[in-house]
């Protein structure tokens, strides 16, 4: 099992821990806030977070302290902090656990972040499906107000902060931070062209920081135990701290596991997650959510950190690790993901909107035995016309499953086309799997 | 009607934002919680409150898959079809639902009780196959469990097999 000491999951793993304010305080909660408010200058909090090396856990891995420092210091007028609790990247289910089991940890992180960037208002943008999570957070916010951790004069420090919940309503793209801003403003969730970046023109055109749930949950620990402590965990200097990896697919023990960054996929999959279900050999894995390129058994010794994944041609992304056993059809897997991307494309840019449908149609015909030899080059050409030509990073994400499976499993695509059928799934249940919505 | 009934709530919601339009999604949720869907009348009413035109409201509504513009079954079964669940049994789950209720995705049972949809990842990929029914998650489904849930829903309107607060895996020492 997992031999590493958890930081973010520590409280919730104690027997009887409910995530209530009393439980959180008993476990040392809100000490970081007491230590910081009015005693450490906001700019120094930013320095501490910079020094810790903390990078965003939402997908892009941007250094958190640096992001905070982009908020213009001389800005007159409001500025905002938003906690990105949209968690919709297929393969990812850690934020849900952090919110439902230990909501105050994230809230304390938000208050510290808000203090660091000197905002009076923060929002939690939570995906609409998380009804239970939203209720738990509402209750936790109410507790925090009653205890004086939120409101007009927090712990007598003179610092004031209100946090409001804002529910999404079903749209993957609203996890992309500028689409999230549009959505919060009551519009369709269409990503904005950048620059300008949210740090200067964000919510309601004011400077805004958007951070992921897990990113913010790390902040109290960094303030409490110091940046040097945090920077010594994981694979410094570029990948410090732990990550909660979400194991799914054909492993014996799927689930959320918090480990220091830098352990290998082999250790994660074969030791911590118990190895392969049914002991079939591993065929492929996705290391960082649906937007990350597929890897193969050759990559099992790649380290689970930002740089090692980039070198291996994929990314750490959202921390969702999906494991597929021998016998899983790679064309089927890519088709499944393209159905997701096609459904979730916001439609703002043509290469993504039209391209995702074409890609899906080609994959579907190959999987269903109607592929043509020239389809493989056509797929690659289409992918090339999407890469780097879209408003948001969704465009690069949607081609990753195709380019990577074509790179590692081209023979499998060819076998589909040659045999005019799927070699793995003789009878696709096309009847039940409907197209589109 | 909505406005009269929820006056205080609406004032509170408006107070959270410096711009009125930002209250649009919260008010649409309010309408949907009231009626099970967002009717045109509700959209017009909300447009009035927020100084928007009805098309501005409509344009937003149509972007979001969770906002229903038509009444749906009393229980909205939403089966996750994304890859991680598909690897461990989405097709079986759809088959079990079909065996029990006789409906396919996009259909509603003749008694109007159950509507079946396929949706994308619901953030419970380690505990698939799974479905959401109205507000509740149901995870690690088997045919037997599914049948019990559907019977519970029909009889009691809810099922104790709903999951959460979520933690997976539950550490060994916490298993009661
Ligand atoms: C298509 C797309 C979807 C995204 N979805 C999420 C999401 O669900 N949750 C999240 O935290 N970040 C998501 N992101 C990343 C955000 O845009 C943003 O980088 C992140 O919230 C910043 O927080 P961090 O710096 O703490 O990681 C997504 C990005 C893209 C391009
Ligand atoms: S890349 Fe796709 S999702 Fe992103 S803005 Fe363009 S159309 Fe929308
Ligand atoms: S893939 Fe089904 S919940 Fe994520």
Coordinates of N, CA and C in Angstrom, one line a residue, chain A residues 12-15 80 87 90-93 96-97 100-101 123 127-132 164-171 173-174 183-190 204 247-250 254-257 277 286 322 324 328 332-333 336-337 339-340 343-344 425 429 431-434, chain B residues 12 15-19 21-26 29 33 52 56 58-60 62-67 78 81-84 86-88 90-91 94-95 98 103-105 118 120-127 132 134-135 137 139 163-174:
Chain A
X12 N -8.2 13.5 6.8 CA -9.3 12.7 6.5 C -9.1 11.2 6.7
X13 N -7.8 10.8 6.8 CA -7.5 9.4 7.0 C -7.5 9.0 8.5
X14 N -7.7 10.0 9.3 CA -7.8 9.7 10.8 C -9.2 9.1 11.0
X15 N -9.3 8.0 11.8 CA -10.6 7.5 12.1 C -11.5 8.5 12.8
X80 N -9.9 39.8 -7.6 CA -10.6 38.5 -7.2 C -9.8 37.3 -7.1
X87 N -13.3 20.5 -11.6 CA -12.8 19.1 -11.8 C -13.6 18.2 -12.8
X90 N -11.5 14.0 -17.6 CA -11.7 12.6 -17.4 C -10.5 11.9 -16.8
X91 N -10.7 11.1 -15.7 CA -9.6 10.5 -15.0 C -9.3 11.1 -13.7
X92 N -9.9 12.2 -13.4 CA -9.5 13.0 -12.2 C -10.6 13.1 -11.2
X93 N -10.3 12.7 -9.9 CA -11.4 12.7 -8.9 C -10.8 13.0 -7.5
X96 N -12.7 16.4 -5.6 CA -14.0 16.0 -5.0 C -13.8 15.5 -3.6
X97 N -12.7 14.7 -3.5 CA -12.4 14.1 -2.1 C -11.9 15.2 -1.2
X100 N -15.1 17.3 -0.2 CA -16.1 16.6 0.6 C -15.6 16.1 2.0
X101 N -14.3 15.8 2.0 CA -13.8 15.2 3.3 C -13.0 16.2 4.2
X123 N -14.4 33.5 -4.9 CA -15.5 32.6 -5.3 C -15.0 31.2 -5.4
X127 N -18.3 22.5 -10.1 CA -19.1 22.0 -11.2 C -20.5 21.6 -10.7
X128 N -21.4 21.8 -11.5 CA -22.8 21.7 -11.1 C -23.2 20.3 -10.6
X129 N -22.5 19.3 -11.0 CA -22.9 17.9 -10.6 C -22.5 17.7 -9.1
X130 N -21.5 18.4 -8.6 CA -21.1 18.2 -7.2 C -22.1 18.9 -6.2
X131 N -23.3 18.3 -6.2 CA -24.3 18.9 -5.3 C -23.9 18.6 -3.8
X132 N -23.5 17.4 -3.5 CA -23.1 17.2 -2.2 C -21.9 18.0 -1.8
X164 N -17.9 33.2 -1.7 CA -19.2 32.8 -2.2 C -19.0 31.5 -3.1
X165 N -20.0 30.7 -3.0 CA -20.1 29.5 -3.9 C -20.7 30.0 -5.2
X166 N -20.2 29.4 -6.3 CA -20.9 29.6 -7.6 C -20.9 28.3 -8.4
X167 N -22.1 27.8 -8.6 CA -22.2 26.5 -9.3 C -22.2 26.6 -10.8
X168 N -21.4 25.7 -11.4 CA -21.5 25.5 -12.9 C -22.7 24.8 -13.2
X169 N -22.8 24.4 -14.5 CA -24.1 23.8 -14.9 C -23.8 22.7 -16.0
X170 N -22.6 22.1 -16.0 CA -22.4 21.1 -17.0 C -21.7 21.6 -18.2
X171 N -20.4 21.7 -18.2 CA -19.6 22.1 -19.4 C -18.2 22.0 -19.0
X173 N -15.5 22.7 -20.5 CA -14.6 23.8 -20.9 C -14.6 24.9 -19.8
X174 N -15.6 24.9 -19.0 CA -15.6 26.0 -17.9 C -14.5 25.7 -16.9
X183 N -18.2 32.2 -17.7 CA -19.3 31.5 -17.1 C -19.8 32.2 -15.8
X184 N -18.8 32.6 -15.0 CA -19.1 33.3 -13.8 C -19.9 34.6 -14.1
X185 N -19.5 35.2 -15.2 CA -20.2 36.5 -15.6 C -21.6 36.3 -16.2
X186 N -22.0 35.0 -16.2 CA -23.4 34.7 -16.7 C -23.5 34.5 -18.2
X187 N -22.3 34.2 -18.8 CA -22.3 34.0 -20.3 C -22.0 32.5 -20.6
X188 N -22.1 32.3 -21.9 CA -21.6 31.0 -22.4 C -20.1 30.8 -22.0
X189 N -19.7 29.6 -21.8 CA -18.3 29.4 -21.3 C -17.3 29.3 -22.5
X190 N -17.1 30.4 -23.2 CA -16.2 30.5 -24.3 C -14.8 31.1 -23.8
X204 N -14.9 40.3 -14.2 CA -15.4 41.7 -14.3 C -14.3 42.7 -14.7
X247 N -5.9 7.0 -9.6 CA -5.7 5.8 -10.4 C -7.0 5.2 -10.8
X248 N -7.1 4.9 -12.1 CA -8.4 4.3 -12.6 C -8.0 3.3 -13.7
X249 N -9.0 2.6 -14.1 CA -8.8 1.6 -15.2 C -8.5 0.2 -14.6
X250 N -7.6 -0.5 -15.3 CA -7.5 -1.9 -14.9 C -6.5 -2.2 -13.9
X254 N -7.9 0.8 -7.6 CA -8.0 2.2 -8.1 C -8.2 3.1 -6.9
X255 N -8.0 4.4 -7.1 CA -8.3 5.4 -6.0 C -7.3 6.5 -6.0
X256 N -7.5 7.4 -5.0 CA -6.6 8.5 -4.8 C -5.4 8.2 -3.9
X257 N -4.2 8.5 -4.4 CA -3.0 8.2 -3.6 C -2.2 9.4 -3.6
X277 N -5.3 -5.7 -12.5 CA -6.5 -6.5 -12.3 C -6.4 -7.7 -13.2
X286 N -2.5 6.4 -19.4 CA -2.5 7.9 -19.6 C -2.1 8.5 -18.3
X322 N -4.7 6.6 -15.9 CA -5.6 5.6 -16.3 C -4.8 4.5 -16.9
X324 N -4.5 0.7 -18.7 CA -5.2 -0.2 -19.7 C -4.5 -1.5 -19.8
X328 N -7.1 -4.2 -24.5 CA -7.9 -3.0 -24.7 C -7.6 -2.4 -26.1
X332 N -10.5 2.2 -30.1 CA -11.7 2.3 -29.4 C -11.5 3.4 -28.3
X333 N -10.4 3.3 -27.6 CA -10.1 4.2 -26.5 C -10.0 5.6 -27.0
X336 N -13.4 6.9 -27.9 CA -14.2 7.3 -26.7 C -13.8 8.7 -26.3
X337 N -12.5 8.9 -26.3 CA -12.0 10.3 -25.8 C -12.4 11.3 -26.8
X339 N -15.0 11.4 -28.6 CA -16.4 11.7 -28.4 C -16.6 12.7 -27.3
X340 N -15.8 12.5 -26.3 CA -15.8 13.4 -25.2 C -15.4 14.8 -25.7
X343 N -17.9 16.5 -27.9 CA -19.1 16.9 -27.2 C -18.8 18.2 -26.4
X344 N -17.5 18.3 -25.9 CA -17.2 19.4 -25.0 C -16.5 20.6 -25.7
X425 N -12.7 -6.1 -30.3 CA -14.1 -5.9 -29.9 C -15.0 -6.4 -31.1
X429 N -21.2 -2.7 -29.2 CA -22.6 -2.6 -28.9 C -23.1 -1.2 -29.4
X431 N -25.5 -0.2 -30.7 CA -26.9 0.0 -30.5 C -27.1 0.9 -29.2
X432 N -26.3 0.6 -28.2 CA -26.5 1.4 -27.0 C -25.7 2.6 -26.9
X433 N -24.6 2.7 -27.6 CA -23.7 3.8 -27.5 C -24.2 4.8 -28.6
X434 N -24.9 5.8 -28.2 CA -25.4 6.7 -29.2 C -24.4 7.9 -29.5
Chain B
X12 N -30.3 38.2 -1.9 CA -29.0 37.7 -1.4 C -28.1 37.3 -2.5
X15 N -26.5 40.2 -4.2 CA -25.5 40.8 -3.4 C -24.1 40.2 -3.5
X16 N -24.0 39.0 -4.1 CA -22.7 38.4 -4.2 C -21.8 39.0 -5.3
X17 N -22.4 39.7 -6.2 CA -21.7 40.1 -7.4 C -21.8 41.6 -7.7
X18 N -20.8 42.1 -8.2 CA -20.8 43.6 -8.6 C -21.6 43.8 -9.9
X19 N -21.8 42.7 -10.7 CA -22.6 42.9 -11.9 C -23.7 41.9 -11.9
X21 N -25.5 40.4 -14.2 CA -25.6 39.2 -15.1 C -24.9 38.0 -14.4
X22 N -23.9 38.3 -13.6 CA -23.2 37.1 -12.9 C -24.2 36.3 -12.1
X23 N -25.3 36.8 -11.7 CA -26.3 36.1 -11.0 C -27.2 35.1 -11.9
X24 N -26.9 35.1 -13.2 CA -27.7 34.4 -14.1 C -27.7 32.9 -13.8
X25 N -26.5 32.2 -13.7 CA -26.5 30.8 -13.4 C -27.2 30.5 -12.1
X26 N -26.9 31.2 -11.0 CA -27.6 30.9 -9.7 C -29.1 31.0 -9.9
X29 N -30.5 28.1 -11.7 CA -30.5 26.9 -10.8 C -31.8 27.0 -9.9
X33 N -34.5 24.1 -9.8 CA -34.8 23.4 -8.5 C -36.3 23.5 -8.2
X52 N -31.6 41.9 -18.6 CA -31.1 41.2 -19.8 C -32.3 41.0 -20.8
X56 N -30.6 36.8 -24.4 CA -29.3 36.7 -23.7 C -29.4 35.6 -22.7
X58 N -31.4 33.0 -22.9 CA -31.5 31.7 -23.7 C -30.2 31.3 -24.2
X59 N -29.4 32.2 -24.7 CA -28.1 31.9 -25.2 C -27.2 31.2 -24.1
X60 N -27.3 31.7 -22.9 CA -26.5 31.1 -21.9 C -27.1 29.7 -21.5
X62 N -28.6 27.5 -23.2 CA -28.4 26.4 -24.2 C -26.9 25.9 -24.2
X63 N -26.1 26.6 -23.5 CA -24.7 26.2 -23.5 C -24.4 25.1 -22.4
X64 N -25.3 25.0 -21.4 CA -25.0 24.2 -20.3 C -25.9 22.9 -20.3
X65 N -25.2 21.8 -20.2 CA -26.0 20.5 -20.4 C -26.9 20.2 -19.2
X66 N -26.6 20.8 -18.1 CA -27.4 20.4 -16.9 C -28.7 21.2 -16.8
X67 N -28.8 22.2 -17.6 CA -30.1 23.0 -17.6 C -31.1 22.4 -18.6
X78 N -28.1 9.5 -15.0 CA -27.0 9.9 -15.9 C -25.8 9.0 -15.8
X81 N -20.1 7.9 -19.5 CA -19.7 7.1 -20.6 C -18.2 7.4 -20.9
X82 N -17.5 8.2 -20.2 CA -16.1 8.5 -20.5 C -15.2 7.3 -20.3
X83 N -14.0 7.4 -20.8 CA -13.1 6.3 -21.0 C -12.9 5.4 -19.7
X84 N -12.6 6.1 -18.6 CA -12.3 5.4 -17.4 C -13.4 4.5 -16.9
X86 N -15.8 3.5 -19.0 CA -16.0 2.5 -20.1 C -15.1 1.3 -20.0
X87 N -13.9 1.5 -19.5 CA -12.9 0.5 -19.3 C -13.4 -0.6 -18.3
X88 N -14.3 -0.2 -17.4 CA -14.7 -1.1 -16.3 C -16.2 -1.4 -16.4
X90 N -19.2 0.5 -18.6 CA -20.3 1.4 -19.0 C -21.4 0.6 -19.8
X91 N -20.8 -0.2 -20.7 CA -21.8 -0.9 -21.6 C -22.6 -1.9 -20.8
X94 N -25.3 0.0 -19.0 CA -26.4 0.4 -19.8 C -27.3 -0.8 -20.1
X95 N -26.7 -1.9 -20.3 CA -27.4 -3.2 -20.5 C -28.3 -3.5 -19.3
X98 N -31.2 -1.2 -19.2 CA -32.2 -1.6 -20.3 C -33.0 -2.8 -19.9
X103 N -35.3 1.1 -21.2 CA -35.0 2.3 -21.9 C -33.5 2.4 -22.3
X104 N -33.3 3.1 -23.3 CA -32.0 3.4 -23.8 C -31.7 4.9 -23.6
X105 N -30.4 5.3 -23.7 CA -30.1 6.7 -23.6 C -31.0 7.6 -24.4
X118 N -26.6 9.7 -21.2 CA -25.2 9.4 -21.0 C -24.5 10.7 -20.9
X120 N -20.6 12.9 -19.7 CA -19.2 12.7 -19.6 C -18.7 12.7 -18.2
X121 N -17.5 12.3 -18.0 CA -16.9 12.1 -16.7 C -17.4 12.9 -15.5
X122 N -17.8 12.2 -14.5 CA -18.4 12.8 -13.3 C -17.4 12.9 -12.1
X123 N -16.1 12.6 -12.4 CA -15.1 12.6 -11.3 C -15.4 11.5 -10.3
X124 N -15.7 10.3 -10.8 CA -15.6 9.2 -10.0 C -15.0 8.0 -10.8
X125 N -14.0 8.3 -11.5 CA -13.4 7.4 -12.4 C -12.8 6.1 -11.8
X126 N -12.4 6.2 -10.5 CA -11.8 5.0 -9.8 C -12.9 4.1 -9.3
X127 N -14.1 4.6 -9.3 CA -15.2 3.8 -8.7 C -16.3 3.5 -9.7
X132 N -25.1 9.1 -11.9 CA -25.7 10.1 -11.0 C -27.2 10.0 -11.2
X134 N -30.4 12.3 -10.3 CA -30.7 13.6 -9.7 C -29.4 14.1 -9.0
X135 N -29.5 14.4 -7.7 CA -28.3 15.0 -7.0 C -27.3 13.9 -6.5
X137 N -24.8 10.5 -6.3 CA -23.9 9.6 -7.0 C -24.1 8.1 -6.5
X139 N -21.9 4.5 -7.1 CA -20.6 4.1 -7.7 C -20.4 2.6 -7.5
X163 N -23.6 7.5 -2.6 CA -22.3 7.5 -2.0 C -21.9 8.9 -1.6
X164 N -20.9 9.0 -0.8 CA -20.4 10.3 -0.3 C -20.7 10.6 1.1
X165 N -19.9 11.5 1.8 CA -18.8 12.2 1.3 C -17.7 11.2 0.8
X166 N -17.1 11.6 -0.3 CA -16.3 10.7 -1.1 C -14.9 10.5 -0.6
X167 N -14.5 9.3 -0.4 CA -13.1 9.0 -0.2 C -12.9 7.6 -0.7
X168 N -11.8 7.5 -1.6 CA -11.6 6.2 -2.2 C -10.1 6.1 -2.5
X169 N -9.4 5.0 -2.0 CA -10.0 3.9 -1.2 C -10.1 4.4 0.2
X170 N -11.0 3.8 1.0 CA -11.1 4.0 2.4 C -10.0 3.3 3.1
X171 N -9.2 4.0 3.8 CA -8.0 3.3 4.4 C -8.5 2.1 5.3
X172 N -7.7 1.0 5.3 CA -8.1 -0.2 6.0 C -8.5 0.0 7.4
X173 N -7.7 0.8 8.2 CA -8.0 1.0 9.6 C -9.3 1.8 9.8
X174 N -9.9 2.3 8.8 CA -11.2 3.1 8.9 C -12.4 2.2 8.6

